[in-house]
């Protein structure tokens, strides 16, 4: 009997939930990791989308509805989620996921179904490669890696560097590879190239070895939690060189965990309010973000905010919700003014935009330099 | 019921399945097809895990490891040369994988074979352990495979994973292999080997006392199970078109374990039903976490609510039906006719049981 009651309650929920009042809306799908190991990234991404939607709720005179599906930080679910958005929810376009590993299977499905997709923060080159319906608002890893290598060699004048790579993260491995390549081309020398895995707690073996070399800089392109531990343990073991990392380090949590040891960390990121690349939209974004969420904006939210607006402006320009018209509008994007800087889309579907170098000074990220593509 | 009649019915059912696939491929949308494919792959994985866990009674948690071996082997053999050159950024792919490109079916079978070879190597020492200890050892094996995959970039491309895997997987492949898996395992169970496996499950000492070679039978069951896990992994890789070591975390094994336990340990029918139920439930429960409006009351978006609901449903099944959906029962034609018979004349029901 109890089973029957439960069954009917569940059925009732299903039926009720499927009763959606038909409205004249434009549906845009969002697939993000709302649960699982990347949930923090998904959360930050949603803040950007929501804020942009609040400011820009209509397109072509119709209301925009964001259909959010969770990809559980899982590849299989990511492909399922996009498939659902395309076939079940009939979305006009899709906004893409945090983490390249999750975005690639999703992008594959969207491209095959000919539904345009704008990716906000996935920096792996393969996300857009060979897929004419996939575009992105951020720069790609080869550029980020080489920008950092150039900055180390040219701006800081460091000729010998060490690397500590998270072998379990595609992001880390990819970025390290591009850094390594450019740095060697410039004439620099990688004196030590060591590995760790996400979740490792003790880095004393690696850091002792690195400290024993004469490396002037340590490049550690990992996620902020691990990097905070490495930074702390490295300094305790007497490493004096400069710490460097990618866009994942632009996170207030890094400063919280590593404290004084984060001092002097150099990272590339998408934007900084003091950077010359900042536009008039930047200030509006920062003010509104603080008003809405009562916290400092982060690089991920800026990018998703821009991705949303980029897509909306493309739909506006296309004048219809036709997939090919939106795709062409996205492909021809030129000097789109976003909160993180101006975006021009190249013929591979990637954004051409400068990278911003930031540095931790007195417990805060301050603007250092801009590296042009 | 005569054997010929049963065979005729089975052939008929297979032809009907073929017609259904033909119809589904052209009429269902990609979303439904994707879930059907995934369900069929889960059925292959579930039935193979059921062989070692349900029928032989060996608590193996290494399925994700065998899937990874199958998935990597298959992918490396079917990815076009052009993509291999493009994706292997850290270190170039070693010979012979760098030049090989084989038909999908050959690659799948080789993937299964590779997984099976690993199963023999691992199985011989590990299957001496019993119960929980075996579970821990096999879980460790799966994790080792994943860590190795992260650290040999010249074969696996490390954490970057393999990309650009051709999407060959369709219903013909997945359901075809499901039928093949069920056929092989069903025949195995019905043979004298199968009886030996079940004897081992019930009581190892008693089985050994009557002359069943424990090591031989356990390793055989483990190897067959790994072979189909490898094929399942290969099909999954081609369905997703990209794999990396993170796709084969222990969560993958537990998903399949859930399917097996829900369906009923020792029931192929149950596993297949549970595999489809599992995947369709996960997708059809999505609306509840998207937030909905009932007019008078609106629910906010709660990410993860789907998993909570799903876990509750699992609990209900486990509490009210401890043996899973099917227990140890199987679908048989005889059982079906008896069932129809009982509905027609309820009075006779006491005379015949469900077989």
XYZ file of C-alpha atoms in Angstrom:
728
model
C 0.000 0.000 0.000
C 2.763 2.380 0.973
C 4.499 1.588 -2.276
C 1.375 2.514 -4.187
C 0.994 5.823 -2.396
C 4.605 6.703 -3.073
C 4.171 5.727 -6.680
C 1.177 7.982 -7.108
C 2.893 10.884 -5.372
C 5.834 10.515 -7.733
C 3.559 10.254 -10.748
C 1.696 13.329 -9.575
C 4.931 15.260 -9.341
C 5.859 14.214 -12.850
C 2.587 15.257 -14.368
C 2.524 18.575 -12.548
C 6.092 19.316 -13.450
C 5.446 18.703 -17.100
C 2.590 21.189 -17.179
C 4.460 24.179 -18.461
C 2.479 27.216 -19.403
C 3.128 27.875 -23.059
C 4.616 31.298 -23.507
C 6.240 33.144 -26.320
C 9.795 32.771 -25.120
C 13.198 32.183 -26.598
C 14.821 29.259 -24.867
C 18.553 29.203 -24.309
C 20.071 26.088 -22.847
C 22.767 26.149 -20.180
C 24.719 23.049 -19.198
C 26.977 23.489 -16.209
C 28.386 21.290 -13.442
C 25.919 22.147 -10.676
C 26.953 19.117 -8.640
C 30.154 17.078 -8.391
C 33.794 18.147 -8.146
C 33.368 21.177 -10.440
C 30.247 22.480 -8.701
C 32.071 25.619 -7.546
C 32.873 26.465 -11.169
C 29.262 25.842 -12.152
C 28.053 28.084 -9.361
C 30.343 30.962 -10.408
C 29.259 30.474 -14.021
C 25.592 30.693 -13.101
C 26.166 33.978 -11.259
C 27.373 35.505 -14.514
C 24.508 34.125 -16.624
C 21.869 35.172 -14.102
C 23.216 38.695 -13.774
C 23.358 39.092 -17.544
C 19.824 37.753 -17.880
C 18.565 40.204 -15.277
C 20.009 43.125 -17.221
C 19.164 41.766 -20.632
C 15.972 39.742 -20.289
C 14.614 40.029 -23.829
C 15.735 39.524 -27.397
C 13.782 40.133 -30.612
C 10.952 41.347 -28.377
C 10.615 38.007 -26.649
C 11.452 36.924 -23.161
C 14.572 34.799 -22.725
C 14.227 31.622 -20.735
C 17.367 29.926 -19.484
C 16.945 26.151 -19.357
C 19.611 25.005 -16.907
C 20.653 21.364 -16.836
C 23.199 19.844 -14.538
C 26.029 17.816 -16.071
C 27.154 16.373 -12.719
C 30.824 17.118 -13.623
C 30.584 13.963 -15.721
C 31.279 13.494 -19.442
C 28.433 11.056 -20.069
C 25.970 13.378 -18.354
C 27.370 16.377 -20.236
C 26.597 14.744 -23.582
C 23.173 13.661 -22.295
C 22.449 17.138 -20.998
C 23.159 18.828 -24.328
C 21.227 16.147 -26.156
C 18.290 16.833 -23.880
C 18.504 20.588 -24.412
C 18.529 20.104 -28.169
C 15.886 17.424 -28.598
C 13.688 17.735 -25.555
C 13.748 21.436 -24.704
C 14.180 22.669 -28.292
C 16.568 25.410 -27.303
C 17.668 28.038 -29.804
C 21.274 28.095 -28.636
C 23.413 26.743 -25.827
C 25.773 28.327 -23.335
C 28.604 26.015 -22.503
C 30.204 24.444 -19.583
C 32.955 25.091 -17.119
C 35.923 22.726 -17.719
C 37.040 21.707 -21.218
C 36.673 18.023 -20.425
C 32.927 18.497 -19.925
C 32.471 20.941 -22.778
C 33.995 18.781 -25.511
C 31.425 15.930 -25.436
C 28.627 18.513 -25.171
C 29.987 20.545 -28.073
C 30.181 17.392 -30.177
C 26.454 16.780 -29.698
C 25.474 20.422 -30.293
C 27.565 20.674 -33.444
C 26.064 17.524 -34.885
C 22.564 18.784 -34.133
C 23.485 22.163 -35.700
C 22.667 24.206 -32.611
C 24.952 27.190 -31.990
C 26.873 27.166 -28.737
C 28.903 29.815 -26.968
C 31.522 28.524 -24.571
C 32.526 30.836 -21.748
C 35.603 29.487 -19.969
C 36.743 26.195 -21.540
C 40.189 27.023 -22.902
C 41.228 23.742 -24.592
C 41.775 24.217 -28.378
C 39.766 21.075 -29.209
C 36.522 22.576 -27.900
C 35.914 24.524 -31.097
C 38.256 22.754 -33.512
C 36.430 21.461 -36.555
C 33.034 22.437 -35.170
C 31.394 25.249 -37.097
C 28.543 25.811 -34.617
C 30.756 26.205 -31.558
C 32.224 29.571 -30.535
C 33.957 30.777 -27.442
C 34.377 34.004 -25.538
C 37.719 33.215 -23.902
C 41.250 32.766 -25.192
C 42.750 29.314 -25.683
C 45.485 27.488 -23.791
C 48.241 27.775 -26.428
C 47.905 31.539 -26.204
C 47.705 31.582 -22.426
C 50.691 29.240 -22.056
C 52.853 31.145 -24.474
C 51.794 34.494 -22.974
C 52.993 33.321 -19.565
C 56.229 31.929 -20.991
C 56.931 35.212 -22.753
C 56.144 37.124 -19.587
C 58.551 34.934 -17.570
C 61.355 35.204 -20.095
C 60.993 38.726 -21.425
C 59.316 40.765 -18.692
C 60.710 39.074 -15.602
C 64.013 38.117 -17.239
C 64.004 34.625 -15.731
C 65.991 32.168 -17.842
C 65.486 29.010 -15.785
C 62.139 27.780 -14.597
C 60.629 24.697 -12.979
C 57.202 23.157 -13.599
C 54.888 21.243 -11.296
C 51.997 19.773 -13.261
C 48.750 18.166 -12.133
C 48.708 15.048 -14.333
C 45.075 14.300 -13.540
C 43.759 17.568 -15.051
C 43.677 18.034 -18.802
C 43.737 21.774 -18.237
C 46.992 21.609 -16.296
C 48.743 19.183 -18.637
C 47.746 21.156 -21.725
C 48.758 24.534 -20.377
C 52.102 23.228 -19.079
C 52.831 21.757 -22.493
C 52.277 25.080 -24.289
C 54.264 26.962 -21.662
C 57.147 24.512 -21.989
C 57.188 24.795 -25.771
C 57.273 28.598 -25.951
C 59.701 28.961 -23.067
C 62.209 26.670 -24.763
C 61.744 28.444 -28.092
C 62.594 31.715 -26.403
C 65.819 30.174 -25.092
C 64.756 29.425 -21.549
C 65.497 26.197 -19.759
C 63.091 24.021 -17.791
C 65.359 22.720 -15.047
C 62.782 20.532 -13.357
C 59.503 19.113 -14.623
C 57.603 17.318 -11.858
C 54.114 15.924 -11.415
C 51.364 15.587 -8.839
C 47.720 14.556 -8.794
C 44.605 16.468 -7.807
C 43.993 16.027 -4.100
C 47.616 15.348 -3.120
C 48.387 16.882 0.255
C 52.143 16.568 0.600
C 54.370 18.273 -1.948
C 57.551 18.340 0.108
C 59.346 15.796 -2.130
C 58.700 17.802 -5.293
C 59.370 21.147 -3.640
C 62.642 19.967 -2.084
C 63.849 18.917 -5.491
C 62.742 22.178 -7.120
C 64.308 24.252 -4.348
C 67.632 22.450 -4.901
C 67.715 23.670 -8.521
C 68.442 27.245 -9.517
C 64.983 27.799 -11.001
C 63.967 31.436 -10.822
C 60.298 30.645 -11.281
C 57.880 27.818 -10.633
C 55.009 27.346 -13.086
C 52.118 25.413 -11.517
C 49.020 25.460 -13.699
C 46.700 23.612 -11.310
C 43.420 24.320 -9.546
C 43.608 26.827 -6.722
C 43.180 24.384 -3.815
C 46.247 22.297 -4.673
C 48.248 25.318 -5.748
C 47.618 27.039 -2.420
C 49.168 24.038 -0.635
C 52.130 23.901 -3.021
C 52.786 27.616 -2.545
C 52.715 27.282 1.225
C 54.922 24.183 1.413
C 57.370 25.575 -1.154
C 57.953 28.750 0.807
C 58.362 26.776 4.027
C 61.029 24.661 2.329
C 62.828 27.793 1.225
C 61.855 28.223 -2.412
C 62.580 31.857 -3.302
C 61.487 32.007 -6.950
C 58.375 33.496 -8.524
C 55.159 31.441 -8.503
C 53.201 31.458 -11.763
C 49.912 29.964 -12.873
C 46.953 30.198 -15.237
C 43.429 31.636 -15.005
C 42.297 29.140 -12.342
C 44.400 31.011 -9.790
C 42.325 34.168 -10.161
C 40.163 33.129 -7.244
C 39.789 34.797 -3.834
C 39.927 31.328 -2.240
C 43.610 31.037 -3.179
C 44.445 34.058 -1.022
C 42.324 32.689 1.794
C 44.051 29.285 1.897
C 47.639 30.269 1.162
C 47.591 33.551 3.073
C 50.994 35.283 3.145
C 52.526 32.513 1.029
C 50.401 33.557 -1.933
C 52.213 36.876 -1.939
C 53.869 37.488 -5.310
C 51.931 34.817 -7.248
C 51.676 35.810 -10.906
C 48.773 34.546 -13.028
C 47.144 35.181 -16.367
C 43.442 35.849 -16.374
C 40.658 37.195 -18.543
C 40.155 40.583 -16.971
C 41.024 42.967 -14.182
C 39.176 46.235 -13.425
C 42.418 48.240 -13.645
C 43.510 46.753 -16.963
C 43.424 49.051 -19.966
C 41.347 46.409 -21.743
C 38.508 47.092 -19.310
C 35.557 48.789 -20.951
C 32.703 50.964 -19.731
C 30.738 47.720 -19.425
C 33.272 46.493 -16.877
C 32.352 49.054 -14.250
C 28.625 48.460 -14.726
C 29.256 44.738 -14.325
C 31.338 45.152 -11.173
C 28.814 47.467 -9.511
C 25.847 45.296 -10.392
C 27.644 42.119 -9.352
C 28.494 43.476 -5.915
C 24.951 44.787 -5.525
C 23.408 41.448 -6.490
C 25.698 38.919 -4.815
C 27.442 41.027 -2.181
C 30.894 39.758 -3.128
C 33.793 40.641 -5.425
C 33.298 39.456 -9.001
C 35.538 36.664 -10.304
C 36.996 35.849 -13.717
C 34.554 32.991 -14.392
C 31.436 35.101 -13.828
C 32.794 37.838 -16.083
C 33.285 35.354 -18.883
C 29.850 33.760 -18.570
C 28.313 37.222 -18.362
C 30.061 38.115 -21.613
C 29.175 34.794 -23.237
C 25.476 35.418 -22.565
C 25.600 38.947 -23.940
C 27.644 37.846 -26.944
C 25.031 35.239 -27.795
C 22.124 37.660 -27.306
C 23.745 40.278 -29.502
C 24.316 37.637 -32.175
C 20.641 36.626 -32.061
C 19.701 40.301 -32.273
C 22.007 40.754 -35.259
C 20.702 37.612 -36.940
C 17.169 38.963 -36.541
C 15.784 35.466 -36.127
C 16.271 32.309 -34.136
C 17.459 30.401 -37.171
C 20.522 28.372 -36.198
C 22.518 29.222 -39.302
C 21.751 32.933 -39.022
C 22.916 32.944 -35.391
C 26.005 30.952 -36.324
C 26.917 33.440 -39.059
C 26.309 36.349 -36.715
C 28.579 34.781 -34.099
C 31.283 34.046 -36.657
C 31.299 37.662 -37.821
C 31.577 39.095 -34.301
C 33.982 41.985 -34.293
C 34.883 44.281 -31.408
C 32.028 43.160 -29.215
C 32.258 45.220 -26.043
C 32.039 42.914 -23.063
C 32.702 43.435 -19.392
C 35.989 41.561 -19.682
C 37.231 43.424 -22.747
C 36.470 43.534 -26.436
C 35.973 40.263 -28.259
C 36.636 39.472 -31.905
C 35.986 35.945 -33.142
C 38.627 34.416 -35.429
C 37.927 31.916 -38.193
C 38.435 28.988 -35.810
C 35.574 30.233 -33.632
C 37.885 31.386 -30.842
C 37.971 34.833 -29.282
C 40.942 37.030 -30.010
C 41.463 38.944 -26.804
C 44.398 40.025 -24.701
C 45.454 38.130 -21.589
C 45.795 40.092 -18.377
C 48.655 39.367 -16.013
C 47.871 39.842 -12.345
C 49.994 39.581 -9.229
C 49.230 39.150 -5.562
C 50.394 42.184 -3.621
C 49.449 42.684 0.028
C 46.805 39.983 -0.158
C 45.092 41.389 -3.245
C 45.225 40.757 -6.973
C 46.694 43.783 -8.688
C 47.051 44.453 -12.375
C 50.534 43.841 -13.786
C 50.508 43.797 -17.565
C 48.459 43.062 -20.665
C 49.726 40.623 -23.250
C 48.332 41.155 -26.734
C 47.595 38.138 -28.928
C 6.824 -26.559 -24.314
C 9.049 -28.043 -26.990
C 12.540 -26.796 -27.686
C 11.763 -25.998 -31.317
C 8.851 -23.852 -30.306
C 11.038 -21.894 -27.861
C 13.696 -21.385 -30.499
C 11.066 -20.230 -32.947
C 9.733 -17.750 -30.421
C 13.243 -16.451 -29.667
C 14.003 -16.012 -33.357
C 10.698 -14.215 -33.777
C 11.487 -11.913 -30.870
C 14.903 -11.115 -32.339
C 13.390 -10.254 -35.711
C 10.850 -8.073 -33.932
C 13.720 -6.360 -32.072
C 15.442 -5.780 -35.417
C 12.323 -4.162 -36.844
C 11.995 -2.039 -33.692
C 15.615 -0.847 -34.042
C 15.037 -0.018 -37.700
C 11.962 1.967 -36.769
C 13.609 3.627 -33.753
C 16.700 4.752 -35.681
C 14.596 6.802 -38.068
C 11.780 7.926 -35.761
C 13.275 8.661 -32.357
C 15.197 11.868 -31.780
C 18.881 11.805 -30.912
C 18.179 12.358 -27.244
C 16.027 9.251 -26.882
C 18.431 7.255 -29.043
C 21.328 8.357 -26.864
C 19.610 7.156 -23.700
C 18.627 3.894 -25.376
C 22.238 3.363 -26.446
C 23.492 4.167 -22.985
C 20.936 1.800 -21.449
C 22.015 -1.004 -23.762
C 25.672 -0.406 -22.863
C 24.746 -0.460 -19.184
C 22.911 -3.714 -19.819
C 26.077 -5.243 -21.314
C 28.144 -3.998 -18.369
C 25.511 -5.039 -15.837
C 25.034 -8.543 -17.214
C 28.803 -9.073 -17.288
C 29.193 -7.847 -13.704
C 26.299 -10.086 -12.730
C 28.225 -13.097 -14.014
C 31.098 -12.591 -11.580
C 29.132 -11.010 -8.724
C 25.641 -12.460 -9.023
C 26.355 -15.943 -10.349
C 29.852 -16.668 -9.058
C 29.458 -14.696 -5.841
C 32.780 -12.899 -6.169
C 32.489 -9.276 -5.051
C 34.415 -7.560 -7.843
C 34.638 -3.770 -8.001
C 37.087 -3.633 -10.889
C 34.620 -3.146 -13.720
C 35.611 0.460 -14.435
C 39.208 -0.687 -14.868
C 38.280 -3.267 -17.500
C 36.022 -0.750 -19.191
C 38.939 1.679 -19.330
C 41.184 -0.940 -20.952
C 38.508 -1.783 -23.518
C 37.676 1.861 -24.163
C 41.294 2.911 -24.675
C 42.144 -0.067 -26.872
C 39.081 0.358 -29.068
C 39.541 4.124 -29.349
C 43.228 3.895 -30.241
C 42.385 1.444 -32.994
C 39.594 3.489 -34.593
C 40.708 7.121 -34.264
C 41.841 8.413 -37.661
C 45.552 9.150 -38.009
C 44.886 12.853 -38.486
C 43.236 13.203 -35.061
C 45.944 11.151 -33.397
C 48.602 13.568 -34.590
C 46.524 16.516 -33.452
C 45.539 15.328 -29.972
C 48.798 13.797 -28.769
C 50.387 17.032 -27.660
C 52.529 15.935 -24.753
C 54.252 13.004 -26.381
C 53.597 11.388 -29.742
C 51.655 8.142 -29.801
C 53.894 5.081 -29.865
C 53.969 2.535 -32.647
C 51.894 0.447 -33.530
C 48.890 2.490 -32.398
C 50.093 5.509 -34.345
C 49.563 3.805 -37.699
C 46.802 1.277 -37.008
C 43.231 1.898 -37.989
C 40.901 -1.061 -37.850
C 37.193 -1.667 -38.455
C 34.989 -0.962 -35.440
C 34.027 -4.584 -34.805
C 37.646 -5.777 -34.796
C 38.659 -2.929 -32.512
C 35.800 -3.715 -30.116
C 36.690 -7.396 -29.929
C 40.368 -6.589 -29.443
C 39.356 -4.187 -26.673
C 37.430 -7.001 -25.017
C 40.329 -9.388 -25.516
C 42.789 -7.000 -23.946
C 40.535 -6.546 -20.925
C 40.229 -10.329 -20.687
C 44.016 -10.799 -20.739
C 44.342 -8.284 -17.935
C 41.625 -10.161 -16.055
C 43.619 -13.380 -16.196
C 46.763 -11.646 -14.965
C 44.919 -9.873 -12.164
C 42.495 -12.675 -11.419
C 45.019 -15.417 -10.692
C 46.443 -13.813 -7.544
C 43.494 -11.660 -6.536
C 40.683 -14.217 -6.735
C 42.238 -16.100 -3.832
C 40.789 -13.386 -1.663
C 37.233 -13.595 -0.451
C 34.353 -11.216 0.176
C 35.218 -7.668 1.088
C 38.938 -8.223 0.610
C 38.390 -9.166 -3.003
C 36.237 -6.055 -3.394
C 39.011 -3.852 -2.070
C 41.689 -5.529 -4.198
C 39.677 -5.193 -7.412
C 38.727 -1.609 -6.561
C 42.444 -0.979 -6.149
C 43.073 -2.543 -9.541
C 40.592 -0.188 -11.225
C 42.227 2.799 -9.555
C 45.675 1.595 -10.626
C 44.510 1.398 -14.239
C 43.220 4.957 -13.980
C 46.438 6.266 -12.429
C 48.528 4.449 -15.049
C 46.361 5.986 -17.765
C 47.172 9.402 -16.324
C 50.881 8.702 -16.400
C 51.608 7.088 -19.770
C 50.894 9.970 -22.154
C 52.609 8.176 -25.051
C 49.676 5.737 -25.157
C 46.749 7.350 -23.371
C 47.568 11.036 -23.847
C 47.430 11.368 -20.050
C 44.772 13.548 -18.499
C 44.027 15.161 -21.861
C 42.374 11.923 -22.896
C 41.521 10.752 -26.386
C 39.426 12.976 -28.594
C 37.889 12.680 -32.012
C 36.787 9.054 -31.595
C 34.494 8.245 -34.542
C 30.863 7.946 -33.422
C 30.109 4.479 -34.762
C 27.920 3.454 -31.849
C 24.278 3.096 -32.779
C 21.402 0.886 -31.688
C 22.491 -1.967 -33.953
C 25.846 -2.153 -32.243
C 24.680 -1.629 -28.685
C 21.549 -3.788 -28.734
C 23.315 -6.318 -30.946
C 26.049 -6.710 -28.383
C 23.491 -6.778 -25.585
C 21.832 -9.765 -27.252
C 25.249 -11.367 -27.845
C 26.275 -10.822 -24.204
C 23.025 -12.237 -22.880
C 23.286 -15.215 -25.240
C 26.862 -16.089 -24.239
C 26.336 -15.608 -20.521
C 22.998 -17.400 -20.558
C 24.581 -20.375 -22.309
C 27.496 -20.304 -19.892
C 25.168 -20.301 -16.884
C 23.170 -23.200 -18.277
C 26.282 -25.290 -18.915
C 28.149 -27.443 -16.410
C 30.550 -24.523 -15.934
C 27.626 -22.400 -14.859
C 26.557 -24.993 -12.305
C 30.104 -25.002 -10.955
C 30.032 -21.189 -10.681
C 26.785 -21.289 -8.753
C 28.174 -24.021 -6.516
C 31.106 -21.725 -5.732
C 28.672 -18.925 -4.941
C 26.676 -21.057 -2.519
C 29.601 -22.614 -0.682
C 33.212 -22.601 -1.771
C 34.356 -25.412 0.521
C 31.510 -27.671 -0.470
C 32.143 -26.932 -4.136
C 35.800 -27.778 -3.798
C 34.945 -30.952 -1.912
C 32.861 -32.220 -4.833
C 35.707 -31.564 -7.243
C 35.087 -28.068 -8.625
C 38.384 -26.327 -9.328
C 37.935 -22.991 -7.575
C 40.746 -21.054 -9.219
C 39.934 -22.236 -12.733
C 36.246 -21.440 -12.538
C 36.664 -18.131 -10.755
C 39.268 -16.911 -13.216
C 37.166 -18.060 -16.161
C 34.111 -16.221 -14.893
C 36.236 -13.138 -14.140
C 37.749 -13.217 -17.633
C 34.443 -13.558 -19.474
C 33.055 -10.754 -17.330
C 36.055 -8.545 -18.152
C 35.767 -9.319 -21.868
C 32.248 -7.899 -22.010
C 33.210 -4.999 -19.742
C 35.899 -4.155 -22.298
C 33.401 -4.261 -25.137
C 30.992 -2.098 -23.128
C 33.810 0.386 -22.539
C 34.605 0.473 -26.261
C 30.975 1.116 -27.182
C 30.758 3.866 -24.552
C 33.916 5.534 -25.911
C 32.492 5.598 -29.421
C 29.167 6.937 -28.114
C 30.869 9.801 -26.250
C 33.582 10.429 -28.882
C 35.992 11.431 -26.103
C 37.391 9.640 -23.068
C 39.876 10.475 -20.354
C 40.932 8.698 -17.165
C 38.405 10.648 -15.091
C 35.548 8.926 -16.933
C 36.540 5.646 -15.264
C 36.459 6.610 -11.606
C 35.002 4.144 -9.135
C 31.644 5.930 -9.487
C 31.325 4.185 -12.848
C 31.639 0.778 -11.164
C 29.074 1.759 -8.561
C 26.587 2.848 -11.206
C 26.792 -0.621 -12.703
C 26.662 -2.207 -9.278
C 23.444 -0.274 -8.615
C 21.986 -1.656 -11.840
C 22.917 -5.202 -10.854
C 21.603 -4.930 -7.291
C 18.375 -3.231 -8.317
C 17.748 -5.806 -11.013
C 18.493 -8.685 -8.705
C 21.756 -10.519 -8.115
C 21.739 -13.553 -10.318
C 19.056 -12.422 -12.745
C 20.010 -11.421 -16.282
C 16.456 -10.263 -16.987
C 16.500 -8.064 -13.903
C 19.802 -6.478 -14.855
C 18.593 -5.600 -18.331
C 15.371 -4.087 -16.986
C 17.306 -2.166 -14.326
C 19.814 -0.849 -16.873
C 17.033 0.746 -18.911
C 15.190 1.935 -15.838
C 18.356 3.493 -14.375
C 19.196 5.565 -17.423
C 15.656 6.635 -18.234
C 14.953 7.520 -14.604
C 18.076 9.693 -14.373
C 16.976 11.649 -17.436
C 13.266 11.831 -16.741
C 13.884 13.020 -13.197
C 15.604 16.127 -14.571
C 12.495 18.358 -14.528
C 12.277 18.153 -10.738
C 15.576 19.938 -10.271
C 14.885 22.594 -12.874
C 12.333 24.271 -10.677
C 8.708 24.362 -11.653
C 5.643 26.472 -11.308
C 2.327 24.962 -10.307
C 0.480 28.246 -10.617
C -0.200 28.664 -6.927
C 3.200 27.570 -5.708
C 6.568 27.637 -7.419
C 9.554 25.494 -6.559
C 13.027 26.931 -6.904
C 15.822 25.272 -8.811
C 17.684 22.757 -6.669
C 20.622 21.149 -8.441
C 21.196 17.596 -7.279
C 17.594 16.976 -6.257
C 17.434 14.396 -9.042
C 20.096 12.318 -7.334
C 18.337 12.657 -3.978
C 15.057 11.451 -5.450
C 16.875 8.677 -7.214
C 18.568 7.556 -4.027
C 15.186 7.530 -2.274
C 13.749 5.366 -5.029
C 16.705 3.019 -4.600
C 16.108 2.834 -0.879
C 12.461 2.003 -1.436
C 13.385 -0.843 -3.787
C 16.010 -2.202 -1.428
C 13.770 -1.983 1.663
C 10.635 -3.437 0.110
C 12.231 -5.858 -2.293
C 15.537 -6.952 -0.906
C 16.357 -9.273 -3.778
C 15.980 -6.532 -6.342
C 13.287 -6.256 -8.968
C 13.540 -9.838 -10.219
C 15.295 -11.682 -7.402
C 16.834 -14.701 -9.067
C 13.972 -15.097 -11.541
C 14.496 -15.050 -15.277
C 12.209 -14.341 -18.160
C 11.328 -17.558 -19.976
C 8.746 -18.264 -22.655
C 7.253 -20.933 -20.382
C 6.929 -18.365 -17.620
C 5.253 -15.911 -19.979
C 2.696 -18.453 -21.167
C 1.996 -19.556 -17.618
C 1.469 -15.927 -16.708
C -1.006 -15.403 -19.577
C -2.662 -18.626 -18.635
C -3.082 -17.517 -15.040
C -4.646 -14.243 -16.105
C -7.097 -16.116 -18.328
C -8.088 -18.739 -15.740
C -7.136 -17.537 -12.283
C -8.233 -20.871 -10.744
C -5.325 -22.864 -12.158
C -2.755 -20.534 -10.680
C -1.814 -22.810 -7.792
C -0.737 -25.634 -10.025
C 2.052 -23.849 -11.865
C 4.699 -21.567 -10.468
C 6.731 -18.944 -12.229
C 9.781 -20.604 -13.628
